[in-house]
Tab-separated table of C-alpha atoms in Angstrom:
chain	number	residue	atom	x	y	z
Q	1084	MET	CA	-64.667	-146.267	-106.419
Q	1085	THR	CA	-64.290	-149.600	-104.652
Q	1086	ASP	CA	-66.062	-152.935	-104.543
Q	1087	GLY	CA	-67.738	-152.014	-101.268
Q	1088	GLN	CA	-71.471	-151.861	-100.625
Q	1089	ARG	CA	-73.191	-148.523	-101.420
Q	1090	LEU	CA	-75.782	-146.740	-99.315
Q	1091	PHE	CA	-79.399	-146.745	-100.528
Q	1092	VAL	CA	-80.790	-143.203	-100.425
Q	1093	GLY	CA	-83.780	-141.869	-102.341
Q	1094	GLY	CA	-83.779	-144.803	-104.738
Q	1095	GLU	CA	-80.085	-144.408	-105.596
Q	1096	TRP	CA	-77.039	-146.465	-104.627
Q	1097	VAL	CA	-74.713	-143.821	-103.217
Q	1098	GLU	CA	-70.981	-143.811	-102.495
Q	1099	PRO	CA	-70.533	-143.312	-98.709
Q	1100	ASP	CA	-68.871	-140.136	-97.423
Q	1101	GLY	CA	-67.030	-142.062	-94.713
Q	1102	GLY	CA	-65.596	-144.775	-96.927
Q	1103	PHE	CA	-65.924	-148.460	-96.102
Q	1104	TYR	CA	-65.171	-150.821	-93.253
Q	1105	PRO	CA	-64.790	-154.614	-93.176
Q	1106	VAL	CA	-67.578	-156.935	-92.046
Q	1107	THR	CA	-66.035	-159.926	-90.260
Q	1108	ASP	CA	-67.205	-163.549	-90.260
Q	1109	PRO	CA	-67.334	-164.430	-86.524
Q	1110	ALA	CA	-66.537	-168.070	-87.279
Q	1111	THR	CA	-63.441	-167.553	-89.405
Q	1112	GLU	CA	-62.407	-163.949	-88.672
Q	1113	GLU	CA	-62.225	-163.420	-92.438
Q	1114	THR	CA	-63.711	-160.404	-94.221
Q	1115	VAL	CA	-67.175	-161.028	-95.638
Q	1116	GLY	CA	-67.404	-157.717	-97.479
Q	1117	LEU	CA	-67.016	-153.967	-97.145
Q	1118	ALA	CA	-69.857	-151.993	-95.576
Q	1119	PRO	CA	-70.459	-148.281	-96.187
Q	1120	GLU	CA	-69.874	-145.628	-93.521
Q	1121	ALA	CA	-72.491	-142.934	-94.038
Q	1122	GLY	CA	-71.809	-139.332	-93.187
Q	1123	PRO	CA	-74.359	-137.444	-91.049
Q	1124	GLU	CA	-75.454	-135.352	-94.056
Q	1125	GLN	CA	-76.168	-138.539	-96.010
Q	1126	VAL	CA	-78.306	-139.819	-93.165
Q	1127	ARG	CA	-80.249	-136.553	-93.121
Q	1128	ALA	CA	-80.615	-136.824	-96.898
Q	1129	ALA	CA	-82.094	-140.311	-96.477
Q	1130	CYS	CA	-84.616	-138.949	-93.953
Q	1131	ALA	CA	-85.487	-136.095	-96.320
Q	1132	ALA	CA	-85.963	-138.568	-99.177
Q	1133	ALA	CA	-88.317	-140.617	-97.019
Q	1134	ARG	CA	-90.254	-137.456	-96.169
Q	1135	GLU	CA	-90.567	-136.514	-99.838
Q	1136	ALA	CA	-91.790	-140.007	-100.751
Q	1137	PHE	CA	-94.274	-140.234	-97.891
Q	1138	GLY	CA	-97.133	-138.266	-99.449
Q	1139	ALA	CA	-97.495	-140.349	-102.580
Q	1140	TRP	CA	-96.813	-143.674	-100.861
Q	1141	SER	CA	-99.316	-143.010	-98.065
Q	1142	ARG	CA	-101.990	-142.252	-100.665
Q	1143	THR	CA	-101.521	-145.529	-102.541
Q	1144	SER	CA	-104.139	-148.158	-101.837
Q	1145	PRO	CA	-103.438	-150.896	-99.296
Q	1146	GLU	CA	-103.691	-153.357	-102.173
Q	1147	GLU	CA	-100.895	-151.609	-104.110
Q	1148	ARG	CA	-98.632	-151.543	-101.090
Q	1149	ALA	CA	-99.420	-155.185	-100.360
Q	1150	ALA	CA	-98.466	-156.123	-103.931
Q	1151	VAL	CA	-94.989	-154.618	-103.446
Q	1152	LEU	CA	-94.521	-156.574	-100.213
Q	1153	GLY	CA	-95.723	-159.777	-101.856
Q	1154	ARG	CA	-93.298	-159.405	-104.736
Q	1155	ALA	CA	-90.483	-158.702	-102.274
Q	1156	ALA	CA	-91.316	-161.936	-100.434
Q	1157	GLU	CA	-91.062	-163.898	-103.679
Q	1158	ILE	CA	-87.757	-162.256	-104.614
Q	1159	ILE	CA	-86.291	-163.118	-101.204
Q	1160	ARG	CA	-87.468	-166.712	-101.582
Q	1161	GLY	CA	-85.949	-166.869	-105.057
Q	1162	ARG	CA	-82.568	-165.754	-103.679
Q	1163	PHE	CA	-82.910	-167.807	-100.526
Q	1164	VAL	CA	-79.612	-169.723	-100.647
Q	1165	PRO	CA	-77.200	-166.811	-101.311
Q	1166	TYR	CA	-79.063	-164.593	-98.854
Q	1167	ALA	CA	-78.848	-167.282	-96.154
Q	1168	GLU	CA	-75.160	-167.838	-96.856
Q	1169	LEU	CA	-74.490	-164.127	-96.425
Q	1170	ALA	CA	-76.480	-164.064	-93.188
Q	1171	ARG	CA	-74.540	-167.039	-91.876
Q	1172	ALA	CA	-71.232	-165.403	-92.740
Q	1173	GLU	CA	-72.159	-162.035	-91.209
Q	1174	THR	CA	-73.683	-163.339	-87.967
Q	1175	GLY	CA	-72.028	-166.699	-87.305
Q	1176	ALA	CA	-75.449	-168.353	-87.140
Q	1177	THR	CA	-75.644	-172.009	-88.098
Q	1178	THR	CA	-76.769	-172.725	-91.647
Q	1179	GLY	CA	-80.111	-174.042	-90.396
Q	1180	THR	CA	-80.746	-170.934	-88.330
Q	1181	ALA	CA	-79.722	-168.593	-91.142
Q	1182	ARG	CA	-82.103	-170.309	-93.528
Q	1183	ALA	CA	-85.125	-170.947	-91.325
Q	1184	MET	CA	-85.044	-168.236	-88.670
Q	1185	GLN	CA	-83.383	-165.401	-90.562
Q	1186	VAL	CA	-84.133	-165.347	-94.293
Q	1187	GLY	CA	-87.107	-167.702	-94.020
Q	1188	VAL	CA	-88.801	-165.641	-91.325
Q	1189	ALA	CA	-88.107	-162.414	-93.239
Q	1190	ALA	CA	-89.829	-163.754	-96.352
Q	1191	ALA	CA	-92.745	-164.947	-94.217
Q	1192	ARG	CA	-93.094	-161.508	-92.630
Q	1193	PHE	CA	-93.238	-159.747	-95.983
Q	1194	ARG	CA	-95.815	-162.293	-97.116
Q	1195	ARG	CA	-97.786	-161.829	-93.866
Q	1196	TYR	CA	-98.180	-158.083	-94.379
Q	1197	ALA	CA	-98.952	-158.576	-98.072
Q	1198	THR	CA	-102.074	-160.513	-97.078
Q	1199	VAL	CA	-103.557	-158.266	-94.410
Q	1200	GLU	CA	-107.223	-158.856	-93.698
Q	1201	PRO	CA	-109.524	-155.812	-94.106
Q	1202	ALA	CA	-110.514	-156.032	-90.448
Q	1203	GLU	CA	-106.910	-155.341	-89.458
Q	1204	TRP	CA	-106.883	-151.947	-91.178
Q	1205	ALA	CA	-109.976	-150.309	-89.771
Q	1206	ILE	CA	-111.522	-149.701	-86.370
Q	1207	ALA	CA	-115.222	-150.444	-86.035
Q	1208	PRO	CA	-117.415	-147.324	-86.452
Q	1209	GLN	CA	-118.993	-146.004	-83.284
Q	1210	ILE	CA	-122.223	-144.047	-82.746
Q	1211	ASN	CA	-122.196	-141.883	-79.630
Q	1212	GLU	CA	-124.700	-139.661	-77.863
Q	1213	ALA	CA	-123.830	-135.977	-77.746
Q	1214	GLY	CA	-122.143	-134.773	-74.553
Q	1215	PRO	CA	-123.469	-132.312	-71.981
Q	1216	ILE	CA	-122.689	-129.286	-74.146
Q	1217	GLY	CA	-124.619	-128.429	-77.283
Q	1218	ARG	CA	-127.959	-129.729	-78.389
Q	1219	ALA	CA	-128.839	-133.314	-77.730
Q	1220	SER	CA	-128.315	-135.152	-80.973
Q	1221	VAL	CA	-126.758	-138.291	-82.291
Q	1222	MET	CA	-123.295	-137.811	-83.780
Q	1223	GLY	CA	-121.530	-140.208	-86.100
Q	1224	ALA	CA	-117.963	-141.047	-85.142
Q	1225	LEU	CA	-115.578	-143.032	-87.278
Q	1226	ALA	CA	-112.125	-144.078	-86.087
Q	1227	VAL	CA	-109.618	-144.789	-88.838
Q	1228	ARG	CA	-105.941	-145.646	-88.958
Q	1229	GLN	CA	-103.450	-143.288	-90.560
Q	1230	PRO	CA	-99.714	-143.847	-91.152
Q	1231	VAL	CA	-97.366	-142.213	-88.670
Q	1232	GLY	CA	-95.048	-140.808	-91.357
Q	1233	VAL	CA	-91.310	-141.404	-91.656
Q	1234	VAL	CA	-90.034	-144.239	-89.459
Q	1235	THR	CA	-86.385	-144.752	-88.522
Q	1236	CYS	CA	-85.801	-148.476	-88.007
Q	1237	ILE	CA	-82.676	-149.299	-85.998
Q	1238	THR	CA	-82.106	-153.031	-86.060
Q	1239	SER	CA	-80.196	-155.617	-84.040
Q	1240	TYR	CA	-77.142	-157.652	-85.032
Q	1241	ASN	CA	-78.460	-161.043	-83.980
Q	1242	ASN	CA	-80.897	-161.316	-86.898
Q	1243	PRO	CA	-80.290	-158.979	-89.855
Q	1244	TRP	CA	-83.247	-160.423	-91.768
Q	1245	ALA	CA	-86.170	-161.192	-89.465
Q	1246	ASN	CA	-85.687	-158.144	-87.236
Q	1247	PRO	CA	-85.672	-155.474	-89.977
Q	1248	ALA	CA	-88.401	-157.304	-91.911
Q	1249	GLY	CA	-90.551	-157.213	-88.774
Q	1250	LYS	CA	-90.234	-153.415	-88.799
Q	1251	VAL	CA	-90.146	-152.552	-92.489
Q	1252	ALA	CA	-92.991	-154.775	-93.714
Q	1253	PRO	CA	-95.766	-153.548	-91.364
Q	1254	ALA	CA	-94.507	-149.950	-91.574
Q	1255	LEU	CA	-94.751	-150.000	-95.365
Q	1256	ALA	CA	-98.067	-151.832	-95.273
Q	1257	MET	CA	-99.531	-148.980	-93.230
Q	1258	GLY	CA	-98.273	-146.357	-95.698
Q	1259	ASN	CA	-95.173	-145.162	-93.866
Q	1260	THR	CA	-91.757	-144.666	-95.432
Q	1261	VAL	CA	-88.613	-145.916	-93.707
Q	1262	VAL	CA	-84.960	-145.196	-93.056
Q	1263	VAL	CA	-83.214	-148.357	-91.890
Q	1264	LYS	CA	-80.057	-148.109	-89.832
Q	1265	PRO	CA	-78.717	-151.681	-89.497
Q	1266	ALA	CA	-76.367	-152.898	-86.799
Q	1267	PRO	CA	-72.766	-152.147	-87.804
Q	1268	GLN	CA	-71.634	-155.759	-87.372
Q	1269	ASP	CA	-73.823	-157.236	-90.145
Q	1270	PRO	CA	-75.433	-154.605	-92.403
Q	1271	LEU	CA	-74.874	-156.303	-95.763
Q	1272	SER	CA	-77.979	-158.485	-95.464
Q	1273	VAL	CA	-80.158	-155.422	-94.924
Q	1274	TYR	CA	-78.900	-153.960	-98.214
Q	1275	ARG	CA	-79.940	-157.202	-99.926
Q	1276	MET	CA	-83.418	-156.658	-98.447
Q	1277	ALA	CA	-83.434	-153.145	-99.905
Q	1278	GLU	CA	-82.465	-154.587	-103.299
Q	1279	ALA	CA	-85.422	-156.971	-103.096
Q	1280	LEU	CA	-87.821	-154.135	-102.269
Q	1281	GLU	CA	-86.418	-152.000	-105.079
Q	1282	ALA	CA	-86.873	-154.882	-107.531
Q	1283	ALA	CA	-90.393	-155.406	-106.169
Q	1284	GLY	CA	-91.350	-151.871	-107.199
Q	1285	ALA	CA	-91.000	-149.844	-104.003
Q	1286	PRO	CA	-90.859	-146.213	-105.242
Q	1287	ALA	CA	-87.736	-144.130	-104.732
Q	1288	GLY	CA	-87.406	-142.864	-101.171
Q	1289	VAL	CA	-89.907	-145.278	-99.656
Q	1290	VAL	CA	-87.055	-147.458	-98.364
Q	1291	ASN	CA	-83.627	-146.051	-97.468
Q	1292	VAL	CA	-80.679	-147.825	-95.816
Q	1293	VAL	CA	-77.736	-146.074	-94.158
Q	1294	SER	CA	-75.065	-147.811	-92.100
Q	1295	GLY	CA	-71.907	-147.097	-90.181
Q	1296	ARG	CA	-69.894	-147.802	-87.074
Q	1297	SER	CA	-70.008	-144.197	-85.880
Q	1298	THR	CA	-72.681	-143.316	-83.341
Q	1299	GLN	CA	-73.325	-140.212	-85.447
Q	1300	VAL	CA	-75.160	-142.358	-88.008
Q	1301	GLY	CA	-77.809	-143.540	-85.565
Q	1302	GLU	CA	-77.984	-140.165	-83.846
Q	1303	ALA	CA	-78.691	-138.372	-87.123
Q	1304	ALA	CA	-81.342	-140.942	-88.076
Q	1305	VAL	CA	-83.121	-140.388	-84.757
Q	1306	ALA	CA	-82.771	-136.620	-84.454
Q	1307	SER	CA	-83.739	-135.675	-88.019
Q	1308	PRO	CA	-86.765	-133.351	-88.069
Q	1309	ASP	CA	-88.090	-135.402	-90.987
Q	1310	VAL	CA	-88.528	-138.458	-88.736
Q	1311	ASP	CA	-91.858	-139.039	-86.965
Q	1312	MET	CA	-91.174	-142.377	-85.243
Q	1313	VAL	CA	-88.257	-144.527	-84.147
Q	1314	SER	CA	-88.492	-148.315	-83.992
Q	1315	PHE	CA	-85.479	-149.701	-82.137
Q	1316	THR	CA	-84.259	-153.145	-81.151
Q	1317	GLY	CA	-81.197	-153.283	-78.923
Q	1318	SER	CA	-79.883	-152.648	-75.457
Q	1319	THR	CA	-81.838	-150.809	-72.782
Q	1320	ALA	CA	-78.997	-148.303	-72.334
Q	1321	VAL	CA	-79.092	-147.245	-75.990
Q	1322	GLY	CA	-82.889	-147.300	-75.970
Q	1323	GLN	CA	-82.940	-144.850	-73.080
Q	1324	ARG	CA	-80.738	-142.414	-74.996
Q	1325	ILE	CA	-82.956	-142.698	-78.076
Q	1326	ALA	CA	-86.053	-142.149	-75.937
Q	1327	GLU	CA	-84.594	-138.909	-74.583
Q	1328	VAL	CA	-84.208	-137.551	-78.115
Q	1329	CYS	CA	-87.667	-138.760	-79.139
Q	1330	GLY	CA	-89.194	-137.193	-76.045
Q	1331	ARG	CA	-87.854	-133.742	-76.896
Q	1332	ASP	CA	-89.620	-133.777	-80.268
Q	1333	MET	CA	-92.612	-135.950	-79.247
Q	1334	LYS	CA	-91.680	-138.685	-81.712
Q	1335	ARG	CA	-93.465	-142.004	-81.521
Q	1336	GLN	CA	-91.402	-144.900	-80.168
Q	1337	LEU	CA	-91.456	-148.662	-80.466
Q	1338	MET	CA	-88.715	-150.131	-78.291
Q	1339	GLU	CA	-87.705	-153.788	-77.958
Q	1340	LEU	CA	-84.940	-153.675	-75.369
Q	1341	GLY	CA	-83.013	-156.016	-73.067
Q	1342	GLY	CA	-84.198	-159.134	-71.320
Q	1343	LYS	CA	-83.239	-161.421	-68.470
Q	1344	GLY	CA	-85.910	-164.049	-68.888
Q	1345	ALA	CA	-86.842	-166.035	-65.787
Q	1346	ALA	CA	-87.659	-169.727	-66.229
Q	1347	VAL	CA	-89.643	-170.845	-63.174
Q	1348	VAL	CA	-89.357	-174.639	-62.904
Q	1349	PHE	CA	-91.643	-176.297	-60.340
Q	1350	ASP	CA	-91.059	-179.677	-58.748
Q	1351	ASP	CA	-93.790	-181.328	-60.849
Q	1352	ALA	CA	-92.367	-180.098	-64.155
Q	1353	ASP	CA	-91.432	-182.305	-67.084
Q	1354	LEU	CA	-87.683	-181.840	-66.653
Q	1355	ALA	CA	-86.830	-183.076	-70.144
Q	1356	SER	CA	-89.047	-180.360	-71.599
Q	1357	ALA	CA	-87.621	-177.722	-69.261
Q	1358	VAL	CA	-84.025	-178.703	-70.048
Q	1359	ALA	CA	-84.650	-178.636	-73.803
Q	1360	GLY	CA	-86.323	-175.228	-73.555
Q	1361	ILE	CA	-83.728	-173.649	-71.285
Q	1362	GLY	CA	-80.994	-175.273	-73.369
Q	1363	THR	CA	-81.904	-173.073	-76.331
Q	1364	THR	CA	-79.969	-170.325	-74.510
Q	1365	PHE	CA	-76.789	-172.269	-75.230
Q	1366	SER	CA	-77.504	-172.795	-78.929
Q	1367	PHE	CA	-80.005	-170.376	-80.481
Q	1368	TYR	CA	-77.898	-167.443	-81.749
Q	1369	SER	CA	-75.355	-168.643	-79.156
Q	1370	GLY	CA	-77.464	-166.992	-76.471
Q	1371	GLN	CA	-77.461	-163.621	-78.244
Q	1372	ILE	CA	-81.201	-163.162	-78.008
Q	1373	CYS	CA	-83.225	-161.073	-75.577
Q	1374	THR	CA	-85.972	-163.689	-75.156
Q	1375	ALA	CA	-83.638	-166.412	-73.842
Q	1376	PRO	CA	-84.458	-168.059	-70.485
Q	1377	THR	CA	-81.117	-167.114	-68.961
Q	1378	ARG	CA	-82.217	-166.951	-65.312
Q	1379	VAL	CA	-83.512	-170.328	-64.100
Q	1380	LEU	CA	-85.500	-170.449	-60.859
Q	1381	ALA	CA	-85.672	-174.090	-59.781
Q	1382	GLN	CA	-87.853	-175.351	-56.936
Q	1383	ARG	CA	-85.659	-176.934	-54.286
Q	1384	ALA	CA	-86.878	-180.515	-54.816
Q	1385	VAL	CA	-85.741	-180.539	-58.460
Q	1386	TYR	CA	-82.826	-178.123	-58.232
Q	1387	ASP	CA	-80.005	-180.705	-58.191
Q	1388	ARG	CA	-81.534	-182.850	-60.929
Q	1389	LEU	CA	-82.175	-179.827	-63.132
Q	1390	VAL	CA	-78.599	-178.560	-62.746
Q	1391	GLU	CA	-77.227	-182.030	-63.513
Q	1392	GLN	CA	-79.406	-182.450	-66.611
Q	1393	LEU	CA	-78.714	-178.939	-67.904
Q	1394	ALA	CA	-74.977	-179.529	-67.552
Q	1395	ALA	CA	-75.201	-182.833	-69.411
Q	1396	TYR	CA	-77.279	-181.181	-72.126
Q	1397	ALA	CA	-74.768	-178.361	-72.566
Q	1398	ARG	CA	-71.833	-180.771	-72.800
Q	1399	ARG	CA	-73.530	-182.723	-75.621
Q	1400	LEU	CA	-73.907	-179.698	-77.893
Q	1401	LYS	CA	-71.480	-179.549	-80.800
Q	1402	LEU	CA	-69.697	-176.211	-80.955
Q	1403	GLY	CA	-67.826	-175.225	-84.081
Q	1404	ASP	CA	-68.047	-174.253	-87.732
Q	1405	PRO	CA	-71.646	-173.095	-88.355
Q	1406	ARG	CA	-71.418	-174.317	-91.959
Q	1407	GLU	CA	-71.313	-177.942	-90.789
Q	1408	ALA	CA	-74.738	-179.557	-90.639
Q	1409	ASP	CA	-74.341	-181.009	-87.145
Q	1410	THR	CA	-73.050	-177.824	-85.506
Q	1411	VAL	CA	-75.422	-176.541	-82.827
Q	1412	VAL	CA	-73.436	-173.719	-81.195
Q	1413	GLY	CA	-71.742	-171.124	-83.364
Q	1414	PRO	CA	-69.635	-168.120	-82.383
Q	1415	VAL	CA	-70.737	-164.854	-80.826
Q	1416	ILE	CA	-70.654	-161.755	-82.999
Q	1417	SER	CA	-67.203	-160.309	-82.260
Q	1418	ALA	CA	-64.017	-160.573	-80.234
Q	1419	GLU	CA	-65.199	-157.654	-78.103
Q	1420	HIS	CA	-68.451	-159.372	-77.283
Q	1421	ARG	CA	-66.681	-162.656	-76.520
Q	1422	ALA	CA	-64.506	-160.806	-74.002
Q	1423	ARG	CA	-67.628	-159.259	-72.457
Q	1424	VAL	CA	-69.339	-162.638	-72.023
Q	1425	GLU	CA	-66.161	-164.185	-70.594
Q	1426	SER	CA	-65.863	-161.316	-68.129
Q	1427	TYR	CA	-69.348	-162.113	-66.813
Q	1428	VAL	CA	-68.415	-165.757	-66.258
Q	1429	GLU	CA	-65.369	-164.659	-64.271
Q	1430	LEU	CA	-67.538	-162.197	-62.359
Q	1431	GLY	CA	-69.908	-165.046	-61.491
Q	1432	ARG	CA	-67.018	-166.999	-60.002
Q	1433	LYS	CA	-66.026	-164.008	-57.899
Q	1434	GLU	CA	-69.629	-163.550	-56.757
Q	1435	GLY	CA	-69.697	-167.144	-55.466
Q	1436	ALA	CA	-71.378	-169.002	-58.305
Q	1437	THR	CA	-70.197	-172.494	-59.255
Q	1438	VAL	CA	-69.218	-172.994	-62.886
Q	1439	VAL	CA	-70.733	-176.439	-63.477
Q	1440	THR	CA	-69.743	-176.628	-67.136
Q	1441	GLY	CA	-68.152	-174.275	-69.639
Q	1442	GLY	CA	-66.326	-171.201	-68.494
Q	1443	GLU	CA	-63.270	-171.835	-70.629
Q	1444	ARG	CA	-62.453	-170.687	-74.155
Q	1445	PRO	CA	-63.151	-173.543	-76.607
Q	1446	SER	CA	-60.502	-175.085	-78.800
Q	1447	PRO	CA	-61.068	-173.547	-82.282
Q	1448	GLU	CA	-58.066	-171.317	-82.951
Q	1449	ARG	CA	-60.074	-168.916	-85.076
Q	1450	GLY	CA	-63.537	-167.585	-84.432
Q	1451	PHE	CA	-65.221	-165.899	-81.494
Q	1452	TYR	CA	-66.492	-168.947	-79.623
Q	1453	VAL	CA	-67.831	-169.163	-76.077
Q	1454	ALA	CA	-68.493	-172.566	-74.525
Q	1455	PRO	CA	-72.052	-173.158	-73.238
Q	1456	THR	CA	-71.741	-172.246	-69.575
Q	1457	LEU	CA	-73.917	-173.176	-66.599
Q	1458	LEU	CA	-73.634	-171.261	-63.324
Q	1459	ALA	CA	-75.162	-172.888	-60.225
Q	1460	ASP	CA	-75.415	-171.770	-56.574
Q	1461	CYS	CA	-76.479	-168.322	-57.757
Q	1462	ALA	CA	-78.465	-165.707	-55.876
Q	1463	ASN	CA	-80.816	-163.215	-57.458
Q	1464	ASP	CA	-78.729	-160.239	-56.329
Q	1465	MET	CA	-75.648	-161.377	-58.262
Q	1466	ARG	CA	-74.843	-159.335	-61.353
Q	1467	VAL	CA	-74.833	-162.512	-63.470
Q	1468	ALA	CA	-78.470	-162.954	-62.441
Q	1469	ARG	CA	-79.495	-159.325	-62.922
Q	1470	GLU	CA	-77.655	-158.072	-66.012
Q	1471	GLU	CA	-78.135	-159.145	-69.609
Q	1472	ILE	CA	-75.068	-161.158	-70.640
Q	1473	PHE	CA	-76.264	-161.903	-74.204
Q	1474	GLY	CA	-74.331	-165.103	-74.592
Q	1475	PRO	CA	-74.611	-168.879	-73.935
Q	1476	VAL	CA	-74.646	-168.500	-70.144
Q	1477	VAL	CA	-77.391	-169.724	-67.777
Q	1478	ALA	CA	-77.611	-168.951	-64.051
Q	1479	VAL	CA	-79.619	-171.261	-61.750
Q	1480	ILE	CA	-81.216	-170.050	-58.509
Q	1481	PRO	CA	-83.155	-172.219	-56.008
Q	1482	PHE	CA	-86.493	-171.337	-54.406
Q	1483	ASP	CA	-88.910	-173.063	-52.056
Q	1484	GLU	CA	-92.539	-171.938	-52.385
Q	1485	GLU	CA	-94.573	-170.576	-55.268
Q	1486	ASP	CA	-94.750	-167.053	-53.882
Q	1487	GLU	CA	-90.969	-166.953	-53.519
Q	1488	GLY	CA	-90.490	-168.117	-57.099
Q	1489	VAL	CA	-92.824	-165.411	-58.400
Q	1490	ALA	CA	-91.128	-162.750	-56.270
Q	1491	LEU	CA	-87.682	-163.762	-57.542
Q	1492	ALA	CA	-88.877	-163.763	-61.150
Q	1493	ASN	CA	-90.333	-160.268	-60.764
Q	1494	ASP	CA	-87.263	-158.944	-58.940
Q	1495	SER	CA	-85.632	-157.721	-62.149
Q	1496	ASP	CA	-85.274	-154.511	-64.110
Q	1497	TYR	CA	-86.383	-156.475	-67.153
Q	1498	GLY	CA	-89.710	-157.978	-68.156
Q	1499	LEU	CA	-89.652	-159.222	-71.748
Q	1500	ILE	CA	-90.362	-162.972	-71.822
Q	1501	ASP	CA	-90.595	-165.287	-68.800
Q	1502	TYR	CA	-91.328	-169.013	-68.697
Q	1503	VAL	CA	-93.122	-171.445	-66.392
Q	1504	TRP	CA	-92.751	-175.232	-66.309
Q	1505	SER	CA	-95.234	-177.195	-64.242
Q	1506	GLY	CA	-97.289	-180.355	-64.607
Q	1507	ASP	CA	-100.172	-178.503	-62.960
Q	1508	VAL	CA	-101.515	-176.429	-65.843
Q	1509	ALA	CA	-103.803	-174.401	-63.573
Q	1510	ARG	CA	-100.816	-173.423	-61.416
Q	1511	ALA	CA	-98.706	-172.644	-64.482
Q	1512	PHE	CA	-101.313	-170.214	-65.824
Q	1513	ARG	CA	-101.898	-168.738	-62.365
Q	1514	VAL	CA	-98.180	-168.025	-62.025
Q	1515	ALA	CA	-97.986	-166.714	-65.588
Q	1516	ARG	CA	-100.615	-164.068	-64.779
Q	1517	ARG	CA	-98.530	-162.933	-61.793
Q	1518	LEU	CA	-95.311	-162.461	-63.760
Q	1519	ARG	CA	-94.433	-158.897	-64.769
Q	1520	ALA	CA	-93.388	-159.710	-68.306
Q	1521	GLY	CA	-94.738	-158.868	-71.736
Q	1522	GLY	CA	-94.959	-162.545	-72.616
Q	1523	VAL	CA	-94.926	-165.841	-70.745
Q	1524	GLY	CA	-94.260	-169.286	-72.183
Q	1525	VAL	CA	-96.078	-172.096	-70.374
Q	1526	ASN	CA	-94.150	-175.373	-70.737
Q	1527	THR	CA	-92.568	-174.055	-73.941
Q	1528	VAL	CA	-90.097	-171.522	-75.340
Q	1529	GLY	CA	-92.029	-171.377	-78.611
Q	1530	ARG	CA	-93.471	-168.172	-80.048
Q	1531	ASN	CA	-96.849	-167.487	-81.636
Q	1532	MET	CA	-96.065	-165.009	-84.401
Q	1533	GLU	CA	-99.508	-163.375	-84.173
Q	1534	ALA	CA	-99.297	-162.764	-80.412
Q	1535	PRO	CA	-98.263	-159.271	-79.242
Q	1536	PHE	CA	-94.563	-158.943	-78.564
Q	1537	GLY	CA	-92.933	-156.412	-76.252
Q	1538	GLY	CA	-91.802	-155.877	-72.702
Q	1539	PHE	CA	-92.670	-154.514	-69.289
Q	1540	LYS	CA	-90.317	-152.284	-67.293
Q	1541	LYS	CA	-86.944	-151.657	-68.946
Q	1542	SER	CA	-87.570	-154.279	-71.617
Q	1543	GLY	CA	-89.370	-151.925	-73.914
Q	1544	VAL	CA	-92.251	-149.717	-74.975
Q	1545	GLY	CA	-95.089	-150.791	-77.248
Q	1546	ARG	CA	-96.083	-154.035	-78.958
Q	1547	ASP	CA	-95.605	-155.448	-82.423
Q	1548	VAL	CA	-95.914	-158.708	-84.415
Q	1549	GLY	CA	-99.052	-159.757	-86.269
Q	1550	SER	CA	-101.834	-157.177	-86.364
Q	1551	TYR	CA	-100.265	-155.457	-83.347
Q	1552	ALA	CA	-97.471	-154.211	-85.619
Q	1553	LEU	CA	-100.049	-152.511	-87.840
Q	1554	HIS	CA	-101.313	-150.694	-84.762
Q	1555	ALA	CA	-97.769	-149.781	-83.719
Q	1556	TYR	CA	-96.985	-148.122	-87.065
Q	1557	SER	CA	-100.228	-146.142	-87.284
Q	1558	GLU	CA	-102.057	-143.269	-85.634
Q	1559	VAL	CA	-105.775	-143.362	-84.818
Q	1560	GLN	CA	-107.818	-140.555	-86.306
Q	1561	ALA	CA	-111.395	-139.750	-85.273
Q	1562	ILE	CA	-113.807	-138.315	-87.851
Q	1563	VAL	CA	-117.084	-136.942	-86.425
Q	1564	TRP	CA	-120.154	-135.653	-88.266
Q	1565	PRO	CA	-123.749	-134.635	-87.446
Q	1566	GLY	CA	-126.311	-137.399	-87.220
């Protein structure tokens, strides 16, 4: 026995077959704790436990399930400070981000799905005329929502609270059971979430958590015959491999994949607003977020001013210890990822881009820091403009006319979130409708947490958030009877 974290399988805290591995604080390179390495048989056992628990849990009333989620929300709020400190240490997020956007959002999501309106559960009854076969009569037809079954939730490293909560809470609300496979870099927070759900009264097997650095852990959680659906947040490449496995067994999928968000800035835009919005790429999760506006398309008349103001903005941001209140830019998740981001900056130089600011390794001797970096003189066919870097790097590309800006924005494998800045609101909304993206921000990078979230093209499959998540984690069943 060690002091490492145990797996959570079938309501029991289980010693991992593969031992433990260290979780590293990206800011200090110190060990935060020891995470468990599940063996494939333990993962299959977790899926089997979820299958066994599904029948009883799916038959509980929505009100009973909501009560568990509500109690979990209160437990998370009651442990807010230690949970946020752990999240900060695991991810390198600033204290403010860990509190508000990680643990705070997770608690809000559990509370949201504990207070579901009745209209969100059901589909309005329909009365239909009989078809061309059989006697002419009126048939009653009722469409109802049923849980999918066992859901494997594979979550991202950039937010080990809000991302899993956004999967687990609506899945449980709909009567599903879950097996959560957290990102290997920061799984400890997800085990704290499991503790909160256990304390809130979630029955054994309804929630299971298995972690590990080996790809076998995720593969077993996807391939298990006990699993009916996979909800995944991560890279497009991994999502494609998961989709292949799901396709063979006709498993439901909800995929939030990569992004290369275009920010189309017209010459009548409020540049201060555009700079502040685009500048979140440098600071929010240190650019490790798929919704970031990393590809800026600037109309020629404002191109130089926008580049100048973005560079000045980036230089003002304090980079350093995320525990300090005035820190804005923390580290990226690991040394390996830092090297990846730095390699893209060097690639941009070789492709002909100008490094306006950043591009060098910052001064802290410890920690995986990347300076906010702005690349100008870019073209849309450069790899730095086409591939997801997932770091505090912004590429700026000029355009002349509206049609060209739209064409450049749509010339991407990705289509998650795009942005438009213009003083002409009619033009902004006209352009937004032409963009091939699952979401478009008009003069803002803000999110409405009831609006559907998901991507076009290689940015994903399906939609969640708000009532859309209830739809995502349910099947529609038709019940028909004689009139």
